[in-house]
Amino acid sequence: MSARRRILIVVASLTGGGAERVAVTWADSLSLLGHDVAVLTDTCCPITFRPSASVKVFPLDFPDRTPRKGVRCLLKALRSRVHVFRRLSRLMRTERPDVVIDIGHFYSAEVLAASRLHGVKALQTDHNACTRPEGLSFHTCMRKFVFARFYDAITVLTEVDRQEMVRRGVRKAEVLHNPLSLVPCAFSGLRSKTVLAVGRLDAWYVKGFDVLLSAWRYVSCLHSDWRLRIIGNGSAESLSLLQEMCRESLNTVDFVPFTADIDIEYRRAEIFVLSSRCEGWGLVATEAMSQGCAAVVCDYDGRQAEYARDGVNSLICPTDDAAALAQRIDRLINDECLRKRLGGNATRSFDRLAPDVVGRRLEKIICRLCSD
């Protein structure tokens, strides 16, 4: 066992989302490896993923949540940032962590400033793609490629993103795949005629739900006994917009709020679709595949190809192509043997993503930082 370390994980919230699930999985894995782990997060938001009892959870305790507009809104945002920095500094004085891990660089500037002030090693973990089809905003570039240079270590999800970081001048980046929080489950024939998709409704464009619904209009005409089930939280406006997109096939589409028991949904569905235009990894895809779903995965510049193999454990599809997506869904619906083969292979594809395996990889990074 490595030397016992004190580790502080900073994550904006523990409500839904892939990065939040990863934060909890990392915290539990590092705790099981014998380290003292604490999480700093916004506990006023509903907690979807709760760490084990051995992990300390500290609240951010934002002083004011009253929505305002204009200059007052800007002042409130600035006040919140100062509060995060002060809360971090106080925790670093009392808990004396060896390493602070910034999840998703939401508070990257605050984590960096507090860690430098208190002499704590800082690890930034990026859980999004380092490119976008439409390009990156100035603010995002600052957080991803400028602040990153001042961290002691950086992790990204794929080799594609590591190469992009190097191209941008961040040479210390290394690949750390997202862990799989679910135990792989053998394929079962007791599944409903359901095509499943999971993601935040407010991010429908990034998640490609408009592309999926366009493809479904064609598929539902051929297979009226099948249903499309989209699971995710979102505003009433986003839900209404998506329902309007599938008006012609609305009677075969279900929109369901996110559930903490998402593994049950995976085991009930025959097919899972990752329709994203731009996905850094696709945690829900690996989860669904691990539970025996036959998956159609839209690959963004080779990122999803790091775990999805076309014709072996999934069918790979180009992004933003409704016709190609419809063709692959139709192929799986028509071929039960192919569904079972892909689903069975998928459950045996993710040994390297087991929480203990990824946890030990993260532990090595932390121990290396502490020994530098």
CSV table of C-alpha atoms in Angstrom, one decimal:
chain,number,residue,atom,x,y,z
A,1,MET,CA,0.0,0.0,0.0
A,2,SER,CA,1.2,3.5,-0.8
A,3,ALA,CA,1.7,6.1,2.0
A,4,ARG,CA,-1.5,7.4,3.5
A,5,ARG,CA,-2.4,10.7,1.9
A,6,ARG,CA,-4.9,13.5,2.7
A,7,ILE,CA,-6.9,14.3,-0.4
A,8,LEU,CA,-9.5,17.0,-1.0
A,9,ILE,CA,-11.8,16.7,-4.0
A,10,VAL,CA,-13.5,19.9,-5.2
A,11,VAL,CA,-16.6,19.4,-7.3
A,12,ALA,CA,-19.4,22.0,-8.0
A,13,SER,CA,-22.2,19.6,-6.9
A,14,LEU,CA,-23.1,16.0,-6.6
A,15,THR,CA,-26.3,16.3,-8.6
A,16,GLY,CA,-26.6,14.2,-11.8
A,17,GLY,CA,-23.9,14.4,-14.5
A,18,GLY,CA,-20.9,12.2,-15.4
A,19,ALA,CA,-18.2,14.3,-13.7
A,20,GLU,CA,-20.2,14.2,-10.4
A,21,ARG,CA,-20.5,10.4,-10.5
A,22,VAL,CA,-16.8,10.1,-11.3
A,23,ALA,CA,-16.0,12.4,-8.3
A,24,VAL,CA,-17.9,10.1,-5.9
A,25,THR,CA,-16.4,6.9,-7.5
A,26,TRP,CA,-12.9,8.4,-7.1
A,27,ALA,CA,-13.5,9.4,-3.5
A,28,ASP,CA,-14.8,5.9,-2.5
A,29,SER,CA,-11.9,4.2,-4.4
A,30,LEU,CA,-9.2,6.3,-2.8
A,31,SER,CA,-10.8,5.8,0.6
A,32,LEU,CA,-10.8,2.1,0.2
A,33,LEU,CA,-7.1,2.3,-0.7
A,34,GLY,CA,-6.5,3.7,2.8
A,35,HIS,CA,-6.4,7.5,2.1
A,36,ASP,CA,-8.1,10.2,4.0
A,37,VAL,CA,-10.6,11.7,1.5
A,38,ALA,CA,-12.8,14.8,1.8
A,39,VAL,CA,-15.2,16.3,-0.8
A,40,LEU,CA,-16.0,20.0,-0.9
A,41,THR,CA,-19.3,20.6,-2.8
A,42,ASP,CA,-22.5,22.5,-2.9
A,43,THR,CA,-24.7,20.4,-0.6
A,44,CYS,CA,-27.7,22.7,-1.0
A,45,CYS,CA,-28.3,21.1,-4.4
A,46,PRO,CA,-30.0,17.6,-4.3
A,47,ILE,CA,-27.3,14.9,-3.9
A,48,THR,CA,-27.8,12.3,-6.5
A,49,PHE,CA,-24.5,10.5,-5.9
A,50,ARG,CA,-23.5,10.2,-2.2
A,51,PRO,CA,-20.0,9.1,-1.1
A,52,SER,CA,-19.5,6.3,1.4
A,53,ALA,CA,-19.5,7.1,5.1
A,54,SER,CA,-15.6,7.0,5.2
A,55,VAL,CA,-15.5,10.1,3.0
A,56,LYS,CA,-16.0,13.5,4.6
A,57,VAL,CA,-18.3,15.9,2.8
A,58,PHE,CA,-17.9,19.7,3.4
A,59,PRO,CA,-20.5,22.2,2.2
A,60,LEU,CA,-19.6,25.2,0.2
A,61,ASP,CA,-22.4,27.2,2.1
A,62,PHE,CA,-22.9,29.9,-0.5
A,63,PRO,CA,-24.0,33.1,1.4
A,64,ASP,CA,-26.7,34.3,-0.9
A,65,ARG,CA,-28.8,32.4,-3.5
A,66,THR,CA,-31.3,35.2,-4.4
A,67,PRO,CA,-31.3,35.6,-8.2
A,68,ARG,CA,-30.5,39.1,-9.4
A,69,LYS,CA,-30.1,40.9,-12.7
A,70,GLY,CA,-27.5,43.2,-14.3
A,71,VAL,CA,-24.7,44.5,-12.2
A,72,ARG,CA,-26.0,43.0,-9.0
A,73,CYS,CA,-25.9,39.6,-10.6
A,74,LEU,CA,-22.3,40.2,-11.6
A,75,LEU,CA,-21.4,41.3,-8.1
A,76,LYS,CA,-23.1,38.2,-6.7
A,77,ALA,CA,-21.1,35.9,-9.0
A,78,LEU,CA,-17.9,37.7,-7.9
A,79,ARG,CA,-18.9,37.3,-4.2
A,80,SER,CA,-19.5,33.6,-4.7
A,81,ARG,CA,-16.0,33.2,-6.3
A,82,VAL,CA,-14.4,35.0,-3.3
A,83,HIS,CA,-16.4,32.8,-1.0
A,84,VAL,CA,-15.2,29.6,-2.7
A,85,PHE,CA,-11.6,30.8,-2.3
A,86,ARG,CA,-12.0,31.6,1.4
A,87,ARG,CA,-13.8,28.3,2.0
A,88,LEU,CA,-11.0,26.4,0.3
A,89,SER,CA,-8.3,28.3,2.3
A,90,ARG,CA,-10.0,27.5,5.5
A,91,LEU,CA,-10.3,23.8,4.7
A,92,MET,CA,-6.6,23.7,3.7
A,93,ARG,CA,-5.7,25.2,7.0
A,94,THR,CA,-7.8,22.8,9.1
A,95,GLU,CA,-7.7,19.6,7.0
A,96,ARG,CA,-4.1,20.1,5.7
A,97,PRO,CA,-4.5,18.0,2.5
A,98,ASP,CA,-1.5,16.8,0.6
A,99,VAL,CA,-3.3,17.1,-2.7
A,100,VAL,CA,-6.4,19.0,-3.9
A,101,ILE,CA,-8.3,17.6,-7.0
A,102,ASP,CA,-10.3,20.0,-9.1
A,103,ILE,CA,-13.1,18.2,-10.9
A,104,GLY,CA,-14.0,19.7,-14.2
A,105,HIS,CA,-12.2,23.0,-13.6
A,106,PHE,CA,-15.4,24.8,-12.5
A,107,TYR,CA,-13.5,26.5,-9.7
A,108,SER,CA,-10.1,26.1,-11.3
A,109,ALA,CA,-8.8,29.7,-10.5
A,110,GLU,CA,-9.9,29.4,-6.9
A,111,VAL,CA,-8.4,26.0,-6.4
A,112,LEU,CA,-5.2,27.1,-8.0
A,113,ALA,CA,-4.9,30.3,-5.9
A,114,ALA,CA,-5.7,28.5,-2.6
A,115,SER,CA,-3.3,25.6,-3.3
A,116,ARG,CA,-0.5,27.9,-4.1
A,117,LEU,CA,-1.1,30.0,-1.0
A,118,HIS,CA,-1.0,27.0,1.3
A,119,GLY,CA,1.6,24.9,-0.5
A,120,VAL,CA,-0.7,22.1,-1.5
A,121,LYS,CA,-0.2,20.1,-4.7
A,122,ALA,CA,-3.0,20.7,-7.2
A,123,LEU,CA,-4.4,18.2,-9.8
A,124,GLN,CA,-6.8,19.3,-12.4
A,125,THR,CA,-9.1,16.7,-14.1
A,126,ASP,CA,-10.8,17.6,-17.3
A,127,HIS,CA,-14.0,15.7,-18.1
A,128,ASN,CA,-14.9,17.3,-21.4
A,129,ALA,CA,-13.5,17.2,-24.9
A,130,CYS,CA,-10.7,19.7,-25.5
A,131,THR,CA,-12.2,20.7,-28.9
A,132,ARG,CA,-15.7,21.6,-30.0
A,133,PRO,CA,-17.2,21.6,-33.5
A,134,GLU,CA,-18.1,25.3,-33.1
A,135,GLY,CA,-14.8,26.2,-31.3
A,136,LEU,CA,-14.2,27.1,-27.7
A,137,SER,CA,-15.0,30.3,-25.9
A,138,PHE,CA,-12.3,32.6,-24.6
A,139,HIS,CA,-13.3,31.7,-21.0
A,140,THR,CA,-13.1,28.0,-21.7
A,141,CYS,CA,-9.7,28.3,-23.3
A,142,MET,CA,-8.4,30.2,-20.3
A,143,ARG,CA,-9.5,27.5,-17.9
A,144,LYS,CA,-8.5,24.6,-20.1
A,145,PHE,CA,-5.2,25.7,-21.6
A,146,VAL,CA,-3.9,28.7,-19.5
A,147,PHE,CA,-4.8,27.9,-15.9
A,148,ALA,CA,-3.9,24.2,-16.6
A,149,ARG,CA,-0.2,25.2,-17.1
A,150,PHE,CA,0.1,26.2,-13.4
A,151,TYR,CA,-1.3,23.0,-12.0
A,152,ASP,CA,1.1,20.3,-10.8
A,153,ALA,CA,-0.7,17.6,-12.9
A,154,ILE,CA,-3.5,17.4,-15.5
A,155,THR,CA,-5.6,14.5,-16.6
A,156,VAL,CA,-7.8,14.2,-19.7
A,157,LEU,CA,-10.1,11.4,-20.8
A,158,THR,CA,-8.6,10.3,-24.1
A,159,GLU,CA,-5.4,10.2,-26.1
A,160,VAL,CA,-7.0,12.5,-28.6
A,161,ASP,CA,-7.4,15.1,-25.9
A,162,ARG,CA,-3.9,14.6,-24.6
A,163,GLN,CA,-2.5,15.3,-28.0
A,164,GLU,CA,-4.7,18.4,-28.2
A,165,MET,CA,-3.4,19.6,-24.8
A,166,VAL,CA,0.2,19.1,-26.0
A,167,ARG,CA,-0.6,21.0,-29.2
A,168,ARG,CA,-1.9,23.9,-27.0
A,169,GLY,CA,1.3,23.9,-25.0
A,170,VAL,CA,0.2,21.9,-21.9
A,171,ARG,CA,2.7,19.0,-22.0
A,172,LYS,CA,2.1,17.6,-18.6
A,173,ALA,CA,-1.4,16.2,-19.5
A,174,GLU,CA,-1.9,12.4,-19.1
A,175,VAL,CA,-4.8,10.1,-19.9
A,176,LEU,CA,-7.1,8.9,-17.1
A,177,HIS,CA,-10.3,7.2,-18.2
A,178,ASN,CA,-13.5,7.6,-16.3
A,179,PRO,CA,-14.1,4.7,-14.0
A,180,LEU,CA,-17.1,2.5,-14.4
A,181,SER,CA,-19.3,2.7,-11.3
A,182,LEU,CA,-21.6,-0.2,-12.2
A,183,VAL,CA,-20.7,-3.9,-11.9
A,184,PRO,CA,-20.9,-5.5,-15.4
A,185,CYS,CA,-24.0,-7.5,-15.8
A,186,ALA,CA,-24.4,-10.4,-18.2
A,187,PHE,CA,-26.9,-9.9,-21.1
A,188,SER,CA,-30.4,-10.9,-20.3
A,189,GLY,CA,-33.1,-11.7,-22.7
A,190,LEU,CA,-35.7,-10.3,-20.4
A,191,ARG,CA,-35.6,-6.8,-21.9
A,192,SER,CA,-38.3,-4.5,-23.3
A,193,LYS,CA,-38.4,-3.2,-26.8
A,194,THR,CA,-36.8,0.1,-25.8
A,195,VAL,CA,-34.2,2.3,-27.3
A,196,LEU,CA,-32.7,4.3,-24.4
A,197,ALA,CA,-30.8,7.6,-24.3
A,198,VAL,CA,-29.6,9.5,-21.2
A,199,GLY,CA,-28.5,13.1,-20.7
A,200,ARG,CA,-29.5,16.6,-19.5
A,201,LEU,CA,-32.4,17.9,-21.6
A,202,ASP,CA,-31.0,21.5,-21.4
A,203,ALA,CA,-27.9,20.2,-23.2
A,204,TRP,CA,-30.0,18.7,-26.0
A,205,TYR,CA,-27.9,20.1,-28.8
A,206,VAL,CA,-24.6,18.8,-27.4
A,207,LYS,CA,-26.3,15.5,-26.6
A,208,GLY,CA,-27.7,15.3,-30.1
A,209,PHE,CA,-31.2,14.6,-29.0
A,210,ASP,CA,-32.6,16.5,-32.0
A,211,VAL,CA,-30.6,14.2,-34.3
A,212,LEU,CA,-31.9,11.1,-32.3
A,213,LEU,CA,-35.5,12.3,-32.6
A,214,SER,CA,-35.1,12.9,-36.3
A,215,ALA,CA,-33.7,9.4,-36.7
A,216,TRP,CA,-36.6,8.1,-34.6
A,217,ARG,CA,-39.2,9.5,-36.9
A,218,TYR,CA,-38.0,7.0,-39.5
A,219,VAL,CA,-37.4,4.1,-37.1
A,220,SER,CA,-40.8,4.4,-35.4
A,221,CYS,CA,-42.6,4.2,-38.8
A,222,LEU,CA,-40.9,0.8,-39.3
A,223,HIS,CA,-41.1,-0.5,-35.8
A,224,SER,CA,-44.2,0.9,-34.1
A,225,ASP,CA,-44.0,-1.6,-31.2
A,226,TRP,CA,-40.7,-0.1,-30.1
A,227,ARG,CA,-40.3,2.9,-27.8
A,228,LEU,CA,-37.7,5.6,-27.4
A,229,ARG,CA,-37.0,6.5,-23.8
A,230,ILE,CA,-34.9,9.6,-23.0
A,231,ILE,CA,-33.9,10.0,-19.4
A,232,GLY,CA,-32.7,13.3,-18.0
A,233,ASN,CA,-33.6,16.4,-16.1
A,234,GLY,CA,-34.2,19.8,-17.7
A,235,SER,CA,-36.3,22.9,-17.9
A,236,ALA,CA,-39.9,22.9,-19.0
A,237,GLU,CA,-38.8,24.9,-22.1
A,238,SER,CA,-36.3,22.3,-23.2
A,239,LEU,CA,-38.8,19.5,-22.6
A,240,SER,CA,-41.4,21.4,-24.7
A,241,LEU,CA,-38.9,22.0,-27.5
A,242,LEU,CA,-38.0,18.3,-27.7
A,243,GLN,CA,-41.6,17.2,-27.6
A,244,GLU,CA,-42.3,19.6,-30.5
A,245,MET,CA,-39.3,18.0,-32.4
A,246,CYS,CA,-40.9,14.6,-32.2
A,247,ARG,CA,-44.5,15.7,-32.6
A,248,GLU,CA,-45.1,13.1,-35.4
A,249,SER,CA,-43.8,10.2,-33.3
A,250,LEU,CA,-44.6,11.5,-29.8
A,251,ASN,CA,-46.8,8.5,-28.9
A,252,THR,CA,-43.7,6.3,-29.1
A,253,VAL,CA,-41.3,8.6,-27.1
A,254,ASP,CA,-41.1,8.8,-23.3
A,255,PHE,CA,-39.3,11.7,-21.5
A,256,VAL,CA,-38.4,10.6,-18.0
A,257,PRO,CA,-36.7,12.5,-15.2
A,258,PHE,CA,-33.2,11.3,-14.1
A,259,THR,CA,-33.2,8.5,-11.6
A,260,ALA,CA,-30.4,7.4,-9.2
A,261,ASP,CA,-31.4,3.8,-10.1
A,262,ILE,CA,-30.2,4.3,-13.7
A,263,ASP,CA,-28.7,0.7,-13.8
A,264,ILE,CA,-32.3,-0.7,-13.7
A,265,GLU,CA,-33.1,1.4,-16.8
A,266,TYR,CA,-30.0,0.0,-18.6
A,267,ARG,CA,-30.9,-3.6,-17.8
A,268,ARG,CA,-34.5,-3.1,-19.1
A,269,ALA,CA,-33.6,-1.6,-22.5
A,270,GLU,CA,-32.5,-3.6,-25.5
A,271,ILE,CA,-30.6,-0.8,-27.2
A,272,PHE,CA,-28.7,2.3,-26.0
A,273,VAL,CA,-27.8,5.3,-28.1
A,274,LEU,CA,-25.1,7.9,-27.5
A,275,SER,CA,-26.2,10.5,-30.0
A,276,SER,CA,-23.9,13.4,-28.8
A,277,ARG,CA,-22.4,15.8,-31.3
A,278,CYS,CA,-19.5,16.5,-28.9
A,279,GLU,CA,-18.7,14.1,-26.1
A,280,GLY,CA,-15.5,13.9,-24.2
A,281,TRP,CA,-16.1,10.3,-23.1
A,282,GLY,CA,-19.7,9.2,-22.8
A,283,LEU,CA,-19.9,7.7,-19.3
A,284,VAL,CA,-23.6,6.7,-19.8
A,285,ALA,CA,-22.5,4.7,-22.9
A,286,THR,CA,-20.0,2.6,-20.9
A,287,GLU,CA,-22.5,2.1,-18.1
A,288,ALA,CA,-25.2,1.0,-20.5
A,289,MET,CA,-22.8,-1.3,-22.4
A,290,SER,CA,-21.6,-2.8,-19.1
A,291,GLN,CA,-25.2,-3.8,-18.4
A,292,GLY,CA,-25.6,-5.7,-21.6
A,293,CYS,CA,-27.3,-3.0,-23.8
A,294,ALA,CA,-26.5,-3.3,-27.5
A,295,ALA,CA,-25.1,0.2,-28.2
A,296,VAL,CA,-25.0,2.7,-31.0
A,297,VAL,CA,-22.2,5.1,-30.3
A,298,CYS,CA,-21.6,8.4,-32.1
A,299,ASP,CA,-17.9,8.8,-32.2
A,300,TYR,CA,-16.5,12.4,-31.8
A,301,ASP,CA,-13.1,12.4,-33.5
A,302,GLY,CA,-11.9,9.1,-32.2
A,303,ARG,CA,-12.7,9.7,-28.5
A,304,GLN,CA,-15.5,7.0,-28.1
A,305,ALA,CA,-13.4,4.6,-30.2
A,306,GLU,CA,-11.2,4.2,-27.2
A,307,TYR,CA,-13.8,1.9,-25.7
A,308,ALA,CA,-16.3,1.2,-28.5
A,309,ARG,CA,-15.3,-1.2,-31.2
A,310,ASP,CA,-17.5,-1.2,-34.2
A,311,GLY,CA,-19.2,-4.6,-34.8
A,312,VAL,CA,-17.5,-6.1,-31.7
A,313,ASN,CA,-19.1,-4.4,-28.6
A,314,SER,CA,-21.2,-1.7,-30.4
A,315,LEU,CA,-22.0,-0.1,-33.6
A,316,ILE,CA,-20.1,3.2,-34.3
A,317,CYS,CA,-21.9,6.0,-36.0
A,318,PRO,CA,-20.7,9.4,-37.3
A,319,THR,CA,-21.9,12.4,-35.3
A,320,ASP,CA,-24.7,14.7,-36.5
A,321,ASP,CA,-26.0,12.2,-39.1
A,322,ALA,CA,-29.7,11.3,-38.5
A,323,ALA,CA,-29.8,9.0,-41.5
A,324,ALA,CA,-26.8,7.0,-40.4
A,325,LEU,CA,-28.1,6.8,-36.9
A,326,ALA,CA,-31.5,5.6,-38.0
A,327,GLN,CA,-29.9,2.9,-40.2
A,328,ARG,CA,-27.9,1.5,-37.2
A,329,ILE,CA,-30.8,1.5,-34.8
A,330,ASP,CA,-33.0,-0.2,-37.5
A,331,ARG,CA,-30.2,-2.8,-38.0
A,332,LEU,CA,-30.1,-3.6,-34.3
A,333,ILE,CA,-33.9,-3.9,-34.0
A,334,ASN,CA,-34.0,-6.3,-37.0
A,335,ASP,CA,-31.2,-8.5,-35.8
A,336,GLU,CA,-31.7,-10.0,-32.3
A,337,CYS,CA,-28.6,-12.2,-32.6
A,338,LEU,CA,-26.5,-9.1,-33.3
A,339,ARG,CA,-28.0,-7.3,-30.2
A,340,LYS,CA,-27.1,-10.3,-28.0
A,341,ARG,CA,-23.6,-10.6,-29.4
A,342,LEU,CA,-22.8,-6.9,-29.0
A,343,GLY,CA,-24.4,-6.8,-25.5
A,344,GLY,CA,-22.5,-9.9,-24.3
A,345,ASN,CA,-19.2,-8.6,-25.6
A,346,ALA,CA,-19.8,-5.2,-24.1
A,347,THR,CA,-20.1,-6.7,-20.5
A,348,ARG,CA,-16.6,-8.1,-20.9
A,349,SER,CA,-15.0,-5.0,-22.3
A,350,PHE,CA,-14.4,-2.8,-19.3
A,351,ASP,CA,-12.0,-4.5,-16.9
A,352,ARG,CA,-9.6,-1.6,-17.3
A,353,LEU,CA,-12.4,0.8,-16.2
A,354,ALA,CA,-13.1,-0.9,-12.9
A,355,PRO,CA,-13.1,1.5,-10.0
A,356,ASP,CA,-10.2,-0.2,-8.2
A,357,VAL,CA,-8.1,-0.2,-11.4
A,358,VAL,CA,-8.7,3.5,-12.2
A,359,GLY,CA,-8.4,4.3,-8.5
A,360,ARG,CA,-4.9,2.8,-8.4
A,361,ARG,CA,-4.0,4.8,-11.5
A,362,LEU,CA,-5.1,8.0,-9.8
A,363,GLU,CA,-3.3,7.0,-6.6
A,364,LYS,CA,0.0,6.7,-8.6
A,365,ILE,CA,-0.5,10.2,-9.9
A,366,ILE,CA,-1.2,11.5,-6.4
A,367,CYS,CA,1.8,9.7,-4.9
A,368,ARG,CA,4.1,11.0,-7.6
A,369,LEU,CA,2.9,14.5,-6.9
A,370,CYS,CA,3.5,14.2,-3.2
A,371,SER,CA,7.0,12.8,-3.8
A,372,ASP,CA,8.1,15.6,-6.2
